[in-house]
Short mmCIF file of N, CA and C in Angstrom, two decimals:
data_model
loop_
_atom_site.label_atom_id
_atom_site.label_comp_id
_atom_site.label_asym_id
_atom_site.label_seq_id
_atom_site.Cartn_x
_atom_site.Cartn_y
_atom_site.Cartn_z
N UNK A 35 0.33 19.30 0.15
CA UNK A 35 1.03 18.13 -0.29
C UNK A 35 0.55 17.78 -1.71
N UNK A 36 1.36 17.35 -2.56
CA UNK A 36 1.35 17.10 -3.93
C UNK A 36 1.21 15.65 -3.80
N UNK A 37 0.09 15.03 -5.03
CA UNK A 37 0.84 13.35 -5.45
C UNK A 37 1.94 13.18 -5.36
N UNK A 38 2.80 13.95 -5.94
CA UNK A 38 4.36 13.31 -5.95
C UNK A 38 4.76 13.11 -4.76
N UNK A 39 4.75 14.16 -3.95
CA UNK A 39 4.95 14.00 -2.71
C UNK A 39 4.76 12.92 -1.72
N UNK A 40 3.14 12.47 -2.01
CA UNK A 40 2.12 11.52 -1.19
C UNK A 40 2.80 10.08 -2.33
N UNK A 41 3.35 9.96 -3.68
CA UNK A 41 4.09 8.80 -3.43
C UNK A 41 5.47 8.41 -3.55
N UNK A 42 5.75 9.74 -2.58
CA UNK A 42 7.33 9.01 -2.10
C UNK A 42 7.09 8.32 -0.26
N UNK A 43 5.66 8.67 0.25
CA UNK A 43 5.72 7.90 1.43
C UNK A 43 5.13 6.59 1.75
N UNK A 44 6.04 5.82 2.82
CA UNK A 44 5.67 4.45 2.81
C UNK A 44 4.28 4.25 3.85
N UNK A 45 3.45 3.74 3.69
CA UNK A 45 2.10 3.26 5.00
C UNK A 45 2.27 2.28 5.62
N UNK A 46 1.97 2.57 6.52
CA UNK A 46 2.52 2.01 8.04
C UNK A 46 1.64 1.30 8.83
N UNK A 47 0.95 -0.16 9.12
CA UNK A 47 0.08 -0.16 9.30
C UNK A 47 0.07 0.36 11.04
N UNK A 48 -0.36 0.93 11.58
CA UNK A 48 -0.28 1.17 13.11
C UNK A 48 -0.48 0.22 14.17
N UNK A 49 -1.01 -0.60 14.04
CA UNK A 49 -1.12 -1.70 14.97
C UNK A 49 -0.23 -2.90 14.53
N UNK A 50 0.56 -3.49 13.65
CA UNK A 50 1.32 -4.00 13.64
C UNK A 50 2.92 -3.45 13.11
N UNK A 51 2.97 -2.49 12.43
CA UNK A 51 4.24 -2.00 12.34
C UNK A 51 4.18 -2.70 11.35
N UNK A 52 3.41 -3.21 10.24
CA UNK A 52 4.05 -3.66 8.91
C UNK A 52 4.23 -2.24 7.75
N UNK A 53 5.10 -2.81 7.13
CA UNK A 53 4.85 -1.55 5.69
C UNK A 53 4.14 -2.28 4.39
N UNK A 54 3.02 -2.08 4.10
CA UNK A 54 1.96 -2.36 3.58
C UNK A 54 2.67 -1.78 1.88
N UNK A 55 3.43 -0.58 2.02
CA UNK A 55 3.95 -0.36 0.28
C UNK A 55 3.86 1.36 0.39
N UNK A 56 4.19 1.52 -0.70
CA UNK A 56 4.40 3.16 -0.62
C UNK A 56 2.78 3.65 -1.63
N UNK A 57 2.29 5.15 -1.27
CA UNK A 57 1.10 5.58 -1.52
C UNK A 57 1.00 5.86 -3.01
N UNK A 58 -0.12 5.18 -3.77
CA UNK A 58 0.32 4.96 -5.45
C UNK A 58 -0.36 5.95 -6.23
N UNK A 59 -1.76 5.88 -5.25
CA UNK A 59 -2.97 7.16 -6.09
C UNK A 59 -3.96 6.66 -5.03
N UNK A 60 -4.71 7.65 -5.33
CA UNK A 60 -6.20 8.72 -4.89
C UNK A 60 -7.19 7.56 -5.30
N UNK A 61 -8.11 7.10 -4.56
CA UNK A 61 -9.54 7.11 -5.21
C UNK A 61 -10.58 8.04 -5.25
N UNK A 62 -11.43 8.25 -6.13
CA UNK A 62 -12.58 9.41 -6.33
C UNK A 62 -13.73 9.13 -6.18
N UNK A 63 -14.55 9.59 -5.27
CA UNK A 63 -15.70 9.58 -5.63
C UNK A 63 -16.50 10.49 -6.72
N UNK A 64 -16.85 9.54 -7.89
CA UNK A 64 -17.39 10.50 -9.30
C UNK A 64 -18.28 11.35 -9.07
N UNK A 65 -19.32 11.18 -7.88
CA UNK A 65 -20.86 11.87 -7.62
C UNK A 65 -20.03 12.85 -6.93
N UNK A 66 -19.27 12.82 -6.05
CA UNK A 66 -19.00 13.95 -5.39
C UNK A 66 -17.59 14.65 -5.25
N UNK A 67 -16.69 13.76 -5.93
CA UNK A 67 -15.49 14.38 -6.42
C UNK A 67 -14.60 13.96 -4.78
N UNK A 68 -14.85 13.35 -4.17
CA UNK A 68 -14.35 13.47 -2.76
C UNK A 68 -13.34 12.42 -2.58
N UNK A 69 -12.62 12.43 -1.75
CA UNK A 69 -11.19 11.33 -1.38
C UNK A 69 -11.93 10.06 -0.84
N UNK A 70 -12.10 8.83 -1.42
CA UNK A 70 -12.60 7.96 -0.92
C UNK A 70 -11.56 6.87 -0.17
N UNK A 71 -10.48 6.98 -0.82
CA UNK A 71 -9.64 5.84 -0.23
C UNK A 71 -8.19 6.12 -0.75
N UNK A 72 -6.67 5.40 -0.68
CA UNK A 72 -5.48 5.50 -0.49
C UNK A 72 -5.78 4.07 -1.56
N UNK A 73 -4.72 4.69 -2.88
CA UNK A 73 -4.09 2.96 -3.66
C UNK A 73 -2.88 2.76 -3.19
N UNK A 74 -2.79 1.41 -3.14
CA UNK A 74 -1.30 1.26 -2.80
C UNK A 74 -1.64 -0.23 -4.24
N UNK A 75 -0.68 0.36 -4.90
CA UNK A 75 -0.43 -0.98 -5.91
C UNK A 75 -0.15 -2.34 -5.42
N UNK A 76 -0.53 -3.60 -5.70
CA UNK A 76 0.11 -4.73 -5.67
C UNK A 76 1.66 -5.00 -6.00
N UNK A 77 2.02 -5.41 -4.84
CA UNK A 77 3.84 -6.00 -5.07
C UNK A 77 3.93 -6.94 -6.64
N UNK A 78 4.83 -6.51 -7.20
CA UNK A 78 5.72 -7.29 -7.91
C UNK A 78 5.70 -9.25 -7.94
N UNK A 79 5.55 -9.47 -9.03
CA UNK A 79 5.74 -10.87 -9.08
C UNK A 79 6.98 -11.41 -9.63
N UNK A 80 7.92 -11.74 -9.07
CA UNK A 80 9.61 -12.35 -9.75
C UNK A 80 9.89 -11.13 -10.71
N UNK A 81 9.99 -10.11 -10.11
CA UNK A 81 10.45 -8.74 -10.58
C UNK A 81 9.53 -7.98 -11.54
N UNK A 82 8.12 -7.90 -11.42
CA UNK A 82 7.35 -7.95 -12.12
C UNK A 82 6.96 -8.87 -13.68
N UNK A 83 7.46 -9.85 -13.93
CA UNK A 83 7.57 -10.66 -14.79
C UNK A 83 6.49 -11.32 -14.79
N UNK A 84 5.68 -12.07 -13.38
CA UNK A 84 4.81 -12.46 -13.68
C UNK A 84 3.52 -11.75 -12.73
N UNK A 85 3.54 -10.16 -13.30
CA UNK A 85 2.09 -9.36 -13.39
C UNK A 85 2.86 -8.78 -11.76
N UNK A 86 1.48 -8.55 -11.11
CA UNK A 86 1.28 -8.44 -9.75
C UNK A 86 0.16 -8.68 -9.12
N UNK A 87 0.53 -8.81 -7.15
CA UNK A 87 -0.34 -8.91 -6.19
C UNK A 87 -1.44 -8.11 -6.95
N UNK A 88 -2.45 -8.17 -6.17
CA UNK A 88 -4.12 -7.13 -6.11
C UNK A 88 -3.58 -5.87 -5.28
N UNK A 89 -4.07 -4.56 -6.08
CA UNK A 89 -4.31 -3.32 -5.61
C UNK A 89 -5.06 -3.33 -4.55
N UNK A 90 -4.45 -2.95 -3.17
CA UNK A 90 -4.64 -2.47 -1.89
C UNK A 90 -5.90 -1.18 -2.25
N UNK A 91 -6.99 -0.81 -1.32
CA UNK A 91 -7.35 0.09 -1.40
C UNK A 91 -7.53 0.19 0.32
N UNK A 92 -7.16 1.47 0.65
CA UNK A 92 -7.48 1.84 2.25
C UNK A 92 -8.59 2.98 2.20
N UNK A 93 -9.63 2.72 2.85
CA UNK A 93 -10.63 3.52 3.49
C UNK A 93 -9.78 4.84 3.65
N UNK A 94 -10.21 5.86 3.21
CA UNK A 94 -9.45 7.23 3.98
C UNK A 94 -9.81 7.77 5.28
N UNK A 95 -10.65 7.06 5.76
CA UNK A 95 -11.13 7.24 7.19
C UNK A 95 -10.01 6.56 8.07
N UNK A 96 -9.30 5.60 7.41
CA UNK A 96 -8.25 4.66 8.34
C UNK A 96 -7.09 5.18 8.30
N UNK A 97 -6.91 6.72 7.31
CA UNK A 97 -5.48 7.37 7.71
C UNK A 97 -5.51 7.82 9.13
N UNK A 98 -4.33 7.38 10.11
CA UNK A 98 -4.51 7.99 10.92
C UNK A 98 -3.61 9.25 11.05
N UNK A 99 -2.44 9.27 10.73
CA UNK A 99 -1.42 9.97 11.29
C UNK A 99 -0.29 11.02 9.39
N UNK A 100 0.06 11.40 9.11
CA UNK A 100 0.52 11.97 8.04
C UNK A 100 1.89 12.61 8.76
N UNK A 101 3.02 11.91 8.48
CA UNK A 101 4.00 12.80 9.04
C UNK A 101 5.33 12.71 7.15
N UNK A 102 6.39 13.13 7.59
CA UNK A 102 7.01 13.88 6.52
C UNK A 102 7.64 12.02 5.66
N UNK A 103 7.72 11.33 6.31
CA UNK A 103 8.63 9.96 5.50
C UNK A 103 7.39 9.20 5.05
N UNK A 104 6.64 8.98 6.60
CA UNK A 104 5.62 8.08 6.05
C UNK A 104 3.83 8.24 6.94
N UNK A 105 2.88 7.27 6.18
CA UNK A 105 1.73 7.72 6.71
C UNK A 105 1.08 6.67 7.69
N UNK A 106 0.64 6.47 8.45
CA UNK A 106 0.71 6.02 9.55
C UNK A 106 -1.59 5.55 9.25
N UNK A 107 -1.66 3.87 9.19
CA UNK A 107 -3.21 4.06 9.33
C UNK A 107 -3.31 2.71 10.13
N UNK A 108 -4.73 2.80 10.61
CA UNK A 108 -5.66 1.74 11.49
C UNK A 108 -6.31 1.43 10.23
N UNK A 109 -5.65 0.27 9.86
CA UNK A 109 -7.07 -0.80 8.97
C UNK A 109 -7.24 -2.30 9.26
N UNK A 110 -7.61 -2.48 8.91
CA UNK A 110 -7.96 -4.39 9.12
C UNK A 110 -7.71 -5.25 7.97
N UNK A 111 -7.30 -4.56 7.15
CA UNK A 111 -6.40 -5.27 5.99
C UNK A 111 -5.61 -6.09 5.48
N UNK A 112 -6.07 -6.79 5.17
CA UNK A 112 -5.27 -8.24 5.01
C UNK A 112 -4.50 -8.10 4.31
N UNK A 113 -3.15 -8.15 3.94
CA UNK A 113 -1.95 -8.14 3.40
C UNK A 113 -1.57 -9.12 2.92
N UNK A 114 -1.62 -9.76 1.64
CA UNK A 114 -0.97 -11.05 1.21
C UNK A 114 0.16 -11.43 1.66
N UNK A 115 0.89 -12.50 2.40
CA UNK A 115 1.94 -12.55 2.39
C UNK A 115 2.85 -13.11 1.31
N UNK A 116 3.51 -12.78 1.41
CA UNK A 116 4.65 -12.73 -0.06
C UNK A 116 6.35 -13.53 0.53
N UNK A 117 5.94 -14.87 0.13
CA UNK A 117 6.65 -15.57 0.88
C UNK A 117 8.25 -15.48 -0.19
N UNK A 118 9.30 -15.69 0.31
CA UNK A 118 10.57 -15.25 -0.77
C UNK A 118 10.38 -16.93 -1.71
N UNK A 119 11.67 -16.35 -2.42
CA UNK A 119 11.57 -17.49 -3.88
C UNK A 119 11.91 -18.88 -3.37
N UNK A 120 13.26 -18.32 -2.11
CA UNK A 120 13.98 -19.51 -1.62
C UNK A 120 12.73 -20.71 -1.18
N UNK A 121 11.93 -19.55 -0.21
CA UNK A 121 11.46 -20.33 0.67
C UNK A 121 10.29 -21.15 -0.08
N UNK A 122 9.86 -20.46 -2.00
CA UNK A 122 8.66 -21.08 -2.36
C UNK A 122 9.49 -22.43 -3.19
N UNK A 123 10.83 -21.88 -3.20
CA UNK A 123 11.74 -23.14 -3.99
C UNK A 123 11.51 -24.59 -3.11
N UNK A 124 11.59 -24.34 -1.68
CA UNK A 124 12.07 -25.09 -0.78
C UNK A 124 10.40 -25.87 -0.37
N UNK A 125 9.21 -25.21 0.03
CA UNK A 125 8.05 -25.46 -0.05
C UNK A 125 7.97 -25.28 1.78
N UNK A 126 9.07 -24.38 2.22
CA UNK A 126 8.55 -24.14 3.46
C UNK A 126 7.65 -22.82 3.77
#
């Protein structure tokens, strides 16, 4: 599997069925050159206009599953929620 490949798929969290974002890049370990973790970029702010969320990083120990659309992990990851415009217009 190629980067390109690894970011056309979406991550999945496995215990809740959320989609956390599609796979962005690799982390490295410098001392040993080794796969330390999965980036998943921060979502978009009002179409990226104002910046973005914080960069996700997943443990690579928490991939669980690798299939052909998307990658499937056990983490404990807190996920910002990203409430819509309406609802931040409205203040519900």
């Amino acid at each position: 599997m190629t980067l390109e490949e690894l970011h056309h798929k979406d991550v999945i969290q496995a215990r809740t069925g959320a989609n956390l974002g599609r796979a962005d890049d690799l982390a490295f370990s410098p001392e040993t050159g080794r796969i330390e973790g999965l980036i998943l970029h921060g979502r978009p702010r009002l179409f990226g206009l104002l910046g973005r969320q914080e960069d996700i990083t997943l443990p690579w120990g928490d991939l669980a599953q690798w299939g052909e659309d998307v990658i499937l992990v056990n983490t404990e990851v807190a996920i910002p929620e990203r409430p819509g415009l309406l609802r931040r217009l409205l203040g519900r």
